[in-house]
mmCIF file of C-alpha atoms and ligand atoms in Angstrom:
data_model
loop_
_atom_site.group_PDB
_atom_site.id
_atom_site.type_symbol
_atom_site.label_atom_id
_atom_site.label_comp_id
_atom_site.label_asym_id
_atom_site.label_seq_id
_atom_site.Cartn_x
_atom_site.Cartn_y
_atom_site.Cartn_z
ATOM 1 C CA UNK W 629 -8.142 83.134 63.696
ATOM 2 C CA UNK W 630 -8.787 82.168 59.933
ATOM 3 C CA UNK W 631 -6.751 84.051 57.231
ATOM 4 C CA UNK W 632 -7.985 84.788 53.503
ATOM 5 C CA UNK W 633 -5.369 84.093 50.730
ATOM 6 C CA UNK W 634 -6.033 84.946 47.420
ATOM 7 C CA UNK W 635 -3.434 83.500 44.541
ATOM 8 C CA UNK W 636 -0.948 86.186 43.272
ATOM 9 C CA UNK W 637 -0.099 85.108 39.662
ATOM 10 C CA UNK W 638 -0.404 81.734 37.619
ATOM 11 C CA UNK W 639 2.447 79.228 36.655
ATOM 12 C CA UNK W 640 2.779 78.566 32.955
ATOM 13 C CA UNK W 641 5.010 75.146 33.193
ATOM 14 C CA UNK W 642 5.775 72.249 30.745
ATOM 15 C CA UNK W 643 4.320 69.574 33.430
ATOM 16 C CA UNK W 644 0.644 68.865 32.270
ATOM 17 C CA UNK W 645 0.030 66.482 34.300
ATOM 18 C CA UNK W 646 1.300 65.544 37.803
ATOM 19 C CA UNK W 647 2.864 62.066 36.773
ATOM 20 C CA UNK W 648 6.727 62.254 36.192
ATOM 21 C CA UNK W 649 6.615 66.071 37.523
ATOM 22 C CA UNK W 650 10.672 65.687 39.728
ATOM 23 C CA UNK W 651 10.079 65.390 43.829
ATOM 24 C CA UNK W 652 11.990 68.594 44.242
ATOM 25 C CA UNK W 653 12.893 71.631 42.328
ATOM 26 C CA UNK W 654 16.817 72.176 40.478
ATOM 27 C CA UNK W 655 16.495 68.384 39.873
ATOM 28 C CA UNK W 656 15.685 69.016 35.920
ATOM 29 C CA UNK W 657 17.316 72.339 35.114
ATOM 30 C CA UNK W 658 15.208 72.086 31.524
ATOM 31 C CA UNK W 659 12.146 72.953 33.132
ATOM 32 C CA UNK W 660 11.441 76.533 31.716
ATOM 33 C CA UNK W 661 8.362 77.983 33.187
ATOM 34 C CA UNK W 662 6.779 81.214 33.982
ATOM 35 C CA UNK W 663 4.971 83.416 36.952
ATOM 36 C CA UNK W 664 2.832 85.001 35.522
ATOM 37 C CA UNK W 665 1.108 87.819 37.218
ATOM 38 C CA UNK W 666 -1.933 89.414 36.949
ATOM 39 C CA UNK W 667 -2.980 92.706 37.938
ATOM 40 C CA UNK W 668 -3.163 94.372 40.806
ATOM 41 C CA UNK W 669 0.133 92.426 41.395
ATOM 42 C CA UNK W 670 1.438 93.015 38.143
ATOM 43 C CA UNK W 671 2.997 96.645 38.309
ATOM 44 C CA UNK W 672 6.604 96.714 37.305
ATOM 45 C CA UNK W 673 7.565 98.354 40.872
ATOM 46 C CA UNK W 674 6.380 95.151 42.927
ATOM 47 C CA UNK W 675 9.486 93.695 40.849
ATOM 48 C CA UNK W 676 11.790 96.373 41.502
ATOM 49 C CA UNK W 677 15.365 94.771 42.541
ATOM 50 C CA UNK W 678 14.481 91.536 41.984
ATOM 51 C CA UNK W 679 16.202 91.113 38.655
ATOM 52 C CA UNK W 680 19.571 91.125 40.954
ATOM 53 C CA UNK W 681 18.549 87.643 42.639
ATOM 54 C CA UNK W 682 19.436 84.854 40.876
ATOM 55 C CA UNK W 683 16.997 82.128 42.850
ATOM 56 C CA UNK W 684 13.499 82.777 44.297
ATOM 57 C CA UNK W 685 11.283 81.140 46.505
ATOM 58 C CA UNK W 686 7.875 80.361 45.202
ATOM 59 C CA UNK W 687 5.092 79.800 48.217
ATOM 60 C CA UNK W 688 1.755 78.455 45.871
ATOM 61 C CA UNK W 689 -0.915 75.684 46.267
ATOM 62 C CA UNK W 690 -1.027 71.897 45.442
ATOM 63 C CA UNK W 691 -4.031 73.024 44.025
ATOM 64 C CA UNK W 692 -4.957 69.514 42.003
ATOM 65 C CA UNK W 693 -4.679 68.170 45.523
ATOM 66 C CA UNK W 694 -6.580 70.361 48.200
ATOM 67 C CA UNK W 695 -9.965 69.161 47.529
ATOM 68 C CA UNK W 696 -8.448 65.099 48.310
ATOM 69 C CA UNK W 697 -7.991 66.319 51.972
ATOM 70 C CA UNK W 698 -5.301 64.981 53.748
ATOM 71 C CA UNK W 699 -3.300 61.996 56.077
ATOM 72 C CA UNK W 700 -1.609 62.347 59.238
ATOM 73 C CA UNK W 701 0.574 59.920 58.200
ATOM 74 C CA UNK W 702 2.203 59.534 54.208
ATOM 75 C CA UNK W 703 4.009 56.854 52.340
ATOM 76 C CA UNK W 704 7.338 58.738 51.007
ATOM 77 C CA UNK W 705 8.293 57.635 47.367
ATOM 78 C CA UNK W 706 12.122 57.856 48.587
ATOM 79 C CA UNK W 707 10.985 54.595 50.917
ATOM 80 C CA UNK W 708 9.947 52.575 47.915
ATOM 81 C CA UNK W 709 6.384 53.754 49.198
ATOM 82 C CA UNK W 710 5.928 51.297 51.895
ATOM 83 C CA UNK W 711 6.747 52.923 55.029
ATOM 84 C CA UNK W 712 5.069 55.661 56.920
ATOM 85 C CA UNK W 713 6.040 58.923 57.968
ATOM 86 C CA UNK W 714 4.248 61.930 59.605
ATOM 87 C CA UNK W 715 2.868 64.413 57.370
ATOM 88 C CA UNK W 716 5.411 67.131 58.513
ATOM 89 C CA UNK W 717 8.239 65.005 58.175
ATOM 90 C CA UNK W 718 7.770 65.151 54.765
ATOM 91 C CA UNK W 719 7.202 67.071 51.210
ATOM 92 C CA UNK W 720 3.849 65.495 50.730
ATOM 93 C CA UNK W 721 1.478 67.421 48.684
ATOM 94 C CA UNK W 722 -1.592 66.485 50.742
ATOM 95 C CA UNK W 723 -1.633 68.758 53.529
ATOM 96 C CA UNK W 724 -3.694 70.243 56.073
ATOM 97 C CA UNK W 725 -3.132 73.628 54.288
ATOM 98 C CA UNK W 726 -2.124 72.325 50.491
ATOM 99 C CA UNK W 727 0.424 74.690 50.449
ATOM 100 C CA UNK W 728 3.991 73.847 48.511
ATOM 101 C CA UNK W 729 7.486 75.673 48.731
ATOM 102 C CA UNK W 730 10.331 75.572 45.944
ATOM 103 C CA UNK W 731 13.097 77.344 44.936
ATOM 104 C CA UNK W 732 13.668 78.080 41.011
ATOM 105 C CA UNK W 733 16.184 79.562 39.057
ATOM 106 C CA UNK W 734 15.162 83.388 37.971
ATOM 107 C CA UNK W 735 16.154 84.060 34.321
ATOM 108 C CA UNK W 736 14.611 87.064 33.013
ATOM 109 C CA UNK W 737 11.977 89.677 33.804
ATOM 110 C CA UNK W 738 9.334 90.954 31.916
ATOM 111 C CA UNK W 739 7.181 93.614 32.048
ATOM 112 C CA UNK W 740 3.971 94.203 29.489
ATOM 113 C CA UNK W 741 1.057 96.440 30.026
ATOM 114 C CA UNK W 742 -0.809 93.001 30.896
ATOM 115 C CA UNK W 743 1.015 91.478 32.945
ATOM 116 C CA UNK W 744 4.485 90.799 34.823
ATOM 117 C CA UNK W 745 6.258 87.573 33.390
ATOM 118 C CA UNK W 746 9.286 86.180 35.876
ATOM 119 C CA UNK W 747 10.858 83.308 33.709
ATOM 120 C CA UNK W 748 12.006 80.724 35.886
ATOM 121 C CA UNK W 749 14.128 76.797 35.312
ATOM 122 C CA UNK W 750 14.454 74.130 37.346
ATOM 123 C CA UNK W 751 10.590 73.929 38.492
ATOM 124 C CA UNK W 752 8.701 71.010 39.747
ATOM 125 C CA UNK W 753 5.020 72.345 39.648
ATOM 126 C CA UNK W 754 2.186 71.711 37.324
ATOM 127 C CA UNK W 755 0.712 74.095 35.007
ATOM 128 C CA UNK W 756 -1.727 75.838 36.402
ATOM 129 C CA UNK W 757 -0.162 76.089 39.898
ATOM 130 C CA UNK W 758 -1.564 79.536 42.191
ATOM 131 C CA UNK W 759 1.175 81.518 43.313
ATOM 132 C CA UNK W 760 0.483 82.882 46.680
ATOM 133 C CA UNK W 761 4.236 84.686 47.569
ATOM 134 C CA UNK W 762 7.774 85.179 46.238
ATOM 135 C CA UNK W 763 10.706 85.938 47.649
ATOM 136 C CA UNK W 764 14.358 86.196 47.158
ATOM 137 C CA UNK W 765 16.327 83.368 47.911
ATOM 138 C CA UNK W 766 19.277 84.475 50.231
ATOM 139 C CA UNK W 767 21.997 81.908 50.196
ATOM 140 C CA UNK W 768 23.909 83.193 53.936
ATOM 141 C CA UNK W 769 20.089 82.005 55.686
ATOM 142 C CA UNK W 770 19.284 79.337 53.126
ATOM 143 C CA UNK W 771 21.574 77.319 52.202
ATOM 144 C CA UNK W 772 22.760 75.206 55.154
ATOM 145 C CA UNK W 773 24.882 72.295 53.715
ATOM 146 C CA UNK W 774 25.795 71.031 56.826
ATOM 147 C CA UNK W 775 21.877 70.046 58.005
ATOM 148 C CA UNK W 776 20.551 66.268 58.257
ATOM 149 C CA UNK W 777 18.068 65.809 55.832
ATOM 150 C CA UNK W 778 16.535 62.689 57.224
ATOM 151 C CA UNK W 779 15.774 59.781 54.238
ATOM 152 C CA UNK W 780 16.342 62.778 51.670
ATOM 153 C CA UNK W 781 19.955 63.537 52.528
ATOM 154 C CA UNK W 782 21.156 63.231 48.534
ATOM 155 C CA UNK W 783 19.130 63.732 45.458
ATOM 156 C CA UNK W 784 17.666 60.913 43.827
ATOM 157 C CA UNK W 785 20.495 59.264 41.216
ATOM 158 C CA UNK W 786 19.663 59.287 37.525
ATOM 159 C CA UNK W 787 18.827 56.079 37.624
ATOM 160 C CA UNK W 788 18.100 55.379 33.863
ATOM 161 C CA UNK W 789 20.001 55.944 30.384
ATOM 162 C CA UNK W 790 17.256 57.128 27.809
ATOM 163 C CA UNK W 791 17.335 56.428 23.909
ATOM 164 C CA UNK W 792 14.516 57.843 21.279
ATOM 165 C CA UNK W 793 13.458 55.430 18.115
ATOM 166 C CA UNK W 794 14.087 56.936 14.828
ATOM 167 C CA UNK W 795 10.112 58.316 14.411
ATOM 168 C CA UNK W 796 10.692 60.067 18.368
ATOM 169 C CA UNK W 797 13.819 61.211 16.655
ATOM 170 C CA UNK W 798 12.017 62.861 13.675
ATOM 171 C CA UNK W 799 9.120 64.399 15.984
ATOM 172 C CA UNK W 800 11.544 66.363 18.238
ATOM 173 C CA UNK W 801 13.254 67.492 14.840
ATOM 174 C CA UNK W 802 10.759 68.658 12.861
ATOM 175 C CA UNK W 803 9.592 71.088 16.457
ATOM 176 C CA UNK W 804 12.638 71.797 17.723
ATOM 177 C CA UNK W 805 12.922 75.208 16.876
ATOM 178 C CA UNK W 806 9.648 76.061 18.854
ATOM 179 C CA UNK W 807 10.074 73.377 21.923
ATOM 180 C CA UNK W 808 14.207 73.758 22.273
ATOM 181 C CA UNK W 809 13.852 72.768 25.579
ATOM 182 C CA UNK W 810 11.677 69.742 24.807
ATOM 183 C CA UNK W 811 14.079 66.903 24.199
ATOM 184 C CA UNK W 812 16.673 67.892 27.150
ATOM 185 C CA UNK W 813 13.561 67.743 29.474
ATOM 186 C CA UNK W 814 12.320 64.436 28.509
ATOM 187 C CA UNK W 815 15.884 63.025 29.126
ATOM 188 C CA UNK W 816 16.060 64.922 32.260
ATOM 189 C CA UNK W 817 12.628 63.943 33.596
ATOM 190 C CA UNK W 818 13.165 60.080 32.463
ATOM 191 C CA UNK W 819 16.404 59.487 33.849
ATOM 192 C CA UNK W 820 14.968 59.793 37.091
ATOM 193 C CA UNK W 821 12.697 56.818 36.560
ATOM 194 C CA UNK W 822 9.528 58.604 37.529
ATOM 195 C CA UNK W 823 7.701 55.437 37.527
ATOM 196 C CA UNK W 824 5.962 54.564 41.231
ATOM 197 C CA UNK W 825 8.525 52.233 43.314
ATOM 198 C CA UNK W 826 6.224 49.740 43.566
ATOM 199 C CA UNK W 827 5.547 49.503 39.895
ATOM 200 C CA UNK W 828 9.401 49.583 38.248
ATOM 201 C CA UNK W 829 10.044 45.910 39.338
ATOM 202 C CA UNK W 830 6.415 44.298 38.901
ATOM 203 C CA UNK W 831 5.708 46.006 35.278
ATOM 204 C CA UNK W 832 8.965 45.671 33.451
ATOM 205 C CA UNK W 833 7.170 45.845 30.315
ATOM 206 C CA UNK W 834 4.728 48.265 30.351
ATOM 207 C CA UNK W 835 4.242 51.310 28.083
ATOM 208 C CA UNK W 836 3.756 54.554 29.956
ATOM 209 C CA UNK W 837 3.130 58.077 28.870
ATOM 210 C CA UNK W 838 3.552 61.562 29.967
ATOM 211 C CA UNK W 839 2.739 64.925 28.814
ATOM 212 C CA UNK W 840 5.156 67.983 28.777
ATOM 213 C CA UNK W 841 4.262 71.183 26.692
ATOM 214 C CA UNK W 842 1.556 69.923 24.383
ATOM 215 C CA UNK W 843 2.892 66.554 23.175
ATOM 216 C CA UNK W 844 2.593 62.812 24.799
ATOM 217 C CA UNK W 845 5.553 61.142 25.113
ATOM 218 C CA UNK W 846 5.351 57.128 25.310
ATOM 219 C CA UNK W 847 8.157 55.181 26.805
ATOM 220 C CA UNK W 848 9.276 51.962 27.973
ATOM 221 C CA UNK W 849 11.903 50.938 30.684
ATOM 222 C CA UNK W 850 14.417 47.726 29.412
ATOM 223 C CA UNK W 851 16.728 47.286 32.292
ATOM 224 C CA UNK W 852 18.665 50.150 32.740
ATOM 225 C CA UNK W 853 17.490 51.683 29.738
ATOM 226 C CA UNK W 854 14.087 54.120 29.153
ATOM 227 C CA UNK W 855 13.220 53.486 25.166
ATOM 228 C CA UNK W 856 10.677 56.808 24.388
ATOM 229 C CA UNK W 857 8.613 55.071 21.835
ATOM 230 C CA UNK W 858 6.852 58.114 20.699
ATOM 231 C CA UNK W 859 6.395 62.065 20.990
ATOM 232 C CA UNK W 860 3.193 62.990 19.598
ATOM 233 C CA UNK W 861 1.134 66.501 19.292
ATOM 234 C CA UNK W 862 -1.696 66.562 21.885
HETATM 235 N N1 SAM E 1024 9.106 71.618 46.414
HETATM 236 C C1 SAM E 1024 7.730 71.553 46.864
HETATM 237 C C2 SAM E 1024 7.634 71.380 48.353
HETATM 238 O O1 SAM E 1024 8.543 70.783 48.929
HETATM 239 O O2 SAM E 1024 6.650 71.832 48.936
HETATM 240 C C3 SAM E 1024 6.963 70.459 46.153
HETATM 241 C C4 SAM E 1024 7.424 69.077 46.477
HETATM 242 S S1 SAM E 1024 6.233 67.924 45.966
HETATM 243 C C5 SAM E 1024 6.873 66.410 46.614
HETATM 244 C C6 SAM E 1024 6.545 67.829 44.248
HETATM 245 C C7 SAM E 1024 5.404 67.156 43.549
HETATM 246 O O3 SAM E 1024 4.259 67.980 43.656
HETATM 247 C C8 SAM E 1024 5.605 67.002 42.060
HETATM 248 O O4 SAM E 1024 6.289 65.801 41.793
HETATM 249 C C9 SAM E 1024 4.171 66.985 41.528
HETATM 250 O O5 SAM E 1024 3.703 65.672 41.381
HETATM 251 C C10 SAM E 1024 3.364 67.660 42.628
HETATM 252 N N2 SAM E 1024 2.756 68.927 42.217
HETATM 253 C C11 SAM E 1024 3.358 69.975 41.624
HETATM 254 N N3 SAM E 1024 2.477 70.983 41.440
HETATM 255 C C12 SAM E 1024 1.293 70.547 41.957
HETATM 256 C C13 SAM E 1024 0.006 71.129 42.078
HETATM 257 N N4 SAM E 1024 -0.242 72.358 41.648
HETATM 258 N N5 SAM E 1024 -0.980 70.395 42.649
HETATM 259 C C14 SAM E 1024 -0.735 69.136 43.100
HETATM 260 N N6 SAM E 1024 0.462 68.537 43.011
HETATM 261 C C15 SAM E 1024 1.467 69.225 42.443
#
């Protein structure tokens, strides 16, 4: 038996690009985002009660991923990418049916002739990402603190302090009144290291970049500390 499903609403998100995006949701609580939801889905009484939850489960597609197929077997980050696991032993966004589960934060709801806006923190998906269900999250079934959680037992630690140079400085300034969130996410998303295991140690010196909202962000890693070089409009 094959089933149809069609996406439900859109997610408006700072992360442009998959690179540096956290593993799991609630890890960087200055990711504001939106569902955004289109009609027929978009009618105020889909919504009604939901403004008394204060977490949701998002169901949606790894839709930059689906067409790359998929592994039976993955290399988890947390494992410094060199071991295997099985696909459903892990989060790994390739597979069989592309689809990806998170929790967020619910902050607000809106309601326009248009369309339905939930505003949402703590997300780890890309712009663009279909929405396929929501539901409340219900702490008494959800949250089970005492479960093993295999090689993912603890979040990751913030493994990196992160400084701006005076002209990063001066960028984040002069928008800061339209992008408040900007400069808490960049130090939440960096002091996670989100560079690939296998790179941190062999390319000590290299410059990477990232986008979030509509600016690229360069940065280096010294040590212990992650320099961002730059923050420049898109
Ligand atoms: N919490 C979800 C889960 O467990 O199903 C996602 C976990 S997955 C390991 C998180 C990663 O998915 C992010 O770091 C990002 O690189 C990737 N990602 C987020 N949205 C995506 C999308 N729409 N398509 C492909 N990859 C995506």
């Amino acid at each position: 038996m094959n089933y149809s499903i069609e996406p439900l609403g859109i997610i408006e998100s700072p992360y442009r690009e998959k690179f540096a995006i956290p593993r799991q949701p609630g890890l960087v609580n200055s990711a504001r985002g939106a569902i955004v939801m289109h009609t027929p889905y978009s009618q105020p009484e889909l919504f009604r009660g939901i403004e008394n939850y204060t977490h949701l489960w998002l169901q949606f597609v790894f839709h930059q991923n689906v067409e790359k197929g998929w592994q039976p077997l993955v290399r988890p980050p947390r494992l410094g990418g060199n071991k295997k696991m099985g696909v459903f032993a892990t989060r790994s966004t390739f597979r069989p049916n592309g689809l990806g589960l998170s929790v967020v934060q619910l902050l607000d709801v809106r309601h326009t002739k248009q369309e339905t806006r939930l505003e949402i923190a703590g997300l780890d998906l890309l712009h663009g990402t279909p929405i396929i269900d929501i539901k409340p999250y219900i702490p008494y079934a959800d949250a089970l603190p005492h479960a093993s959680a295999g090689i993912a037992q603890e979040p990751p630690k913030n493994a990196l302090q992160v400084e701006f140079t005076e002209a990063a400085q001066l960028t984040l300034a002069h928008y800061k009144s339209s992008y408040p969130y900007l400069q808490p996410l960049i130090i939440e998303v960096l002091q996670q290291d989100p560079r690939p295991a296998y790179k941190a140690q062999a390319e000590s010196d290299r410059i990477y970049g990232m986008v979030l909202y509509d600016f690229n962000i360069k940065w280096q890693v010294q040590g212990a500390c992650c320099h961002v070089l730059s923050v420049q409009p898109v």
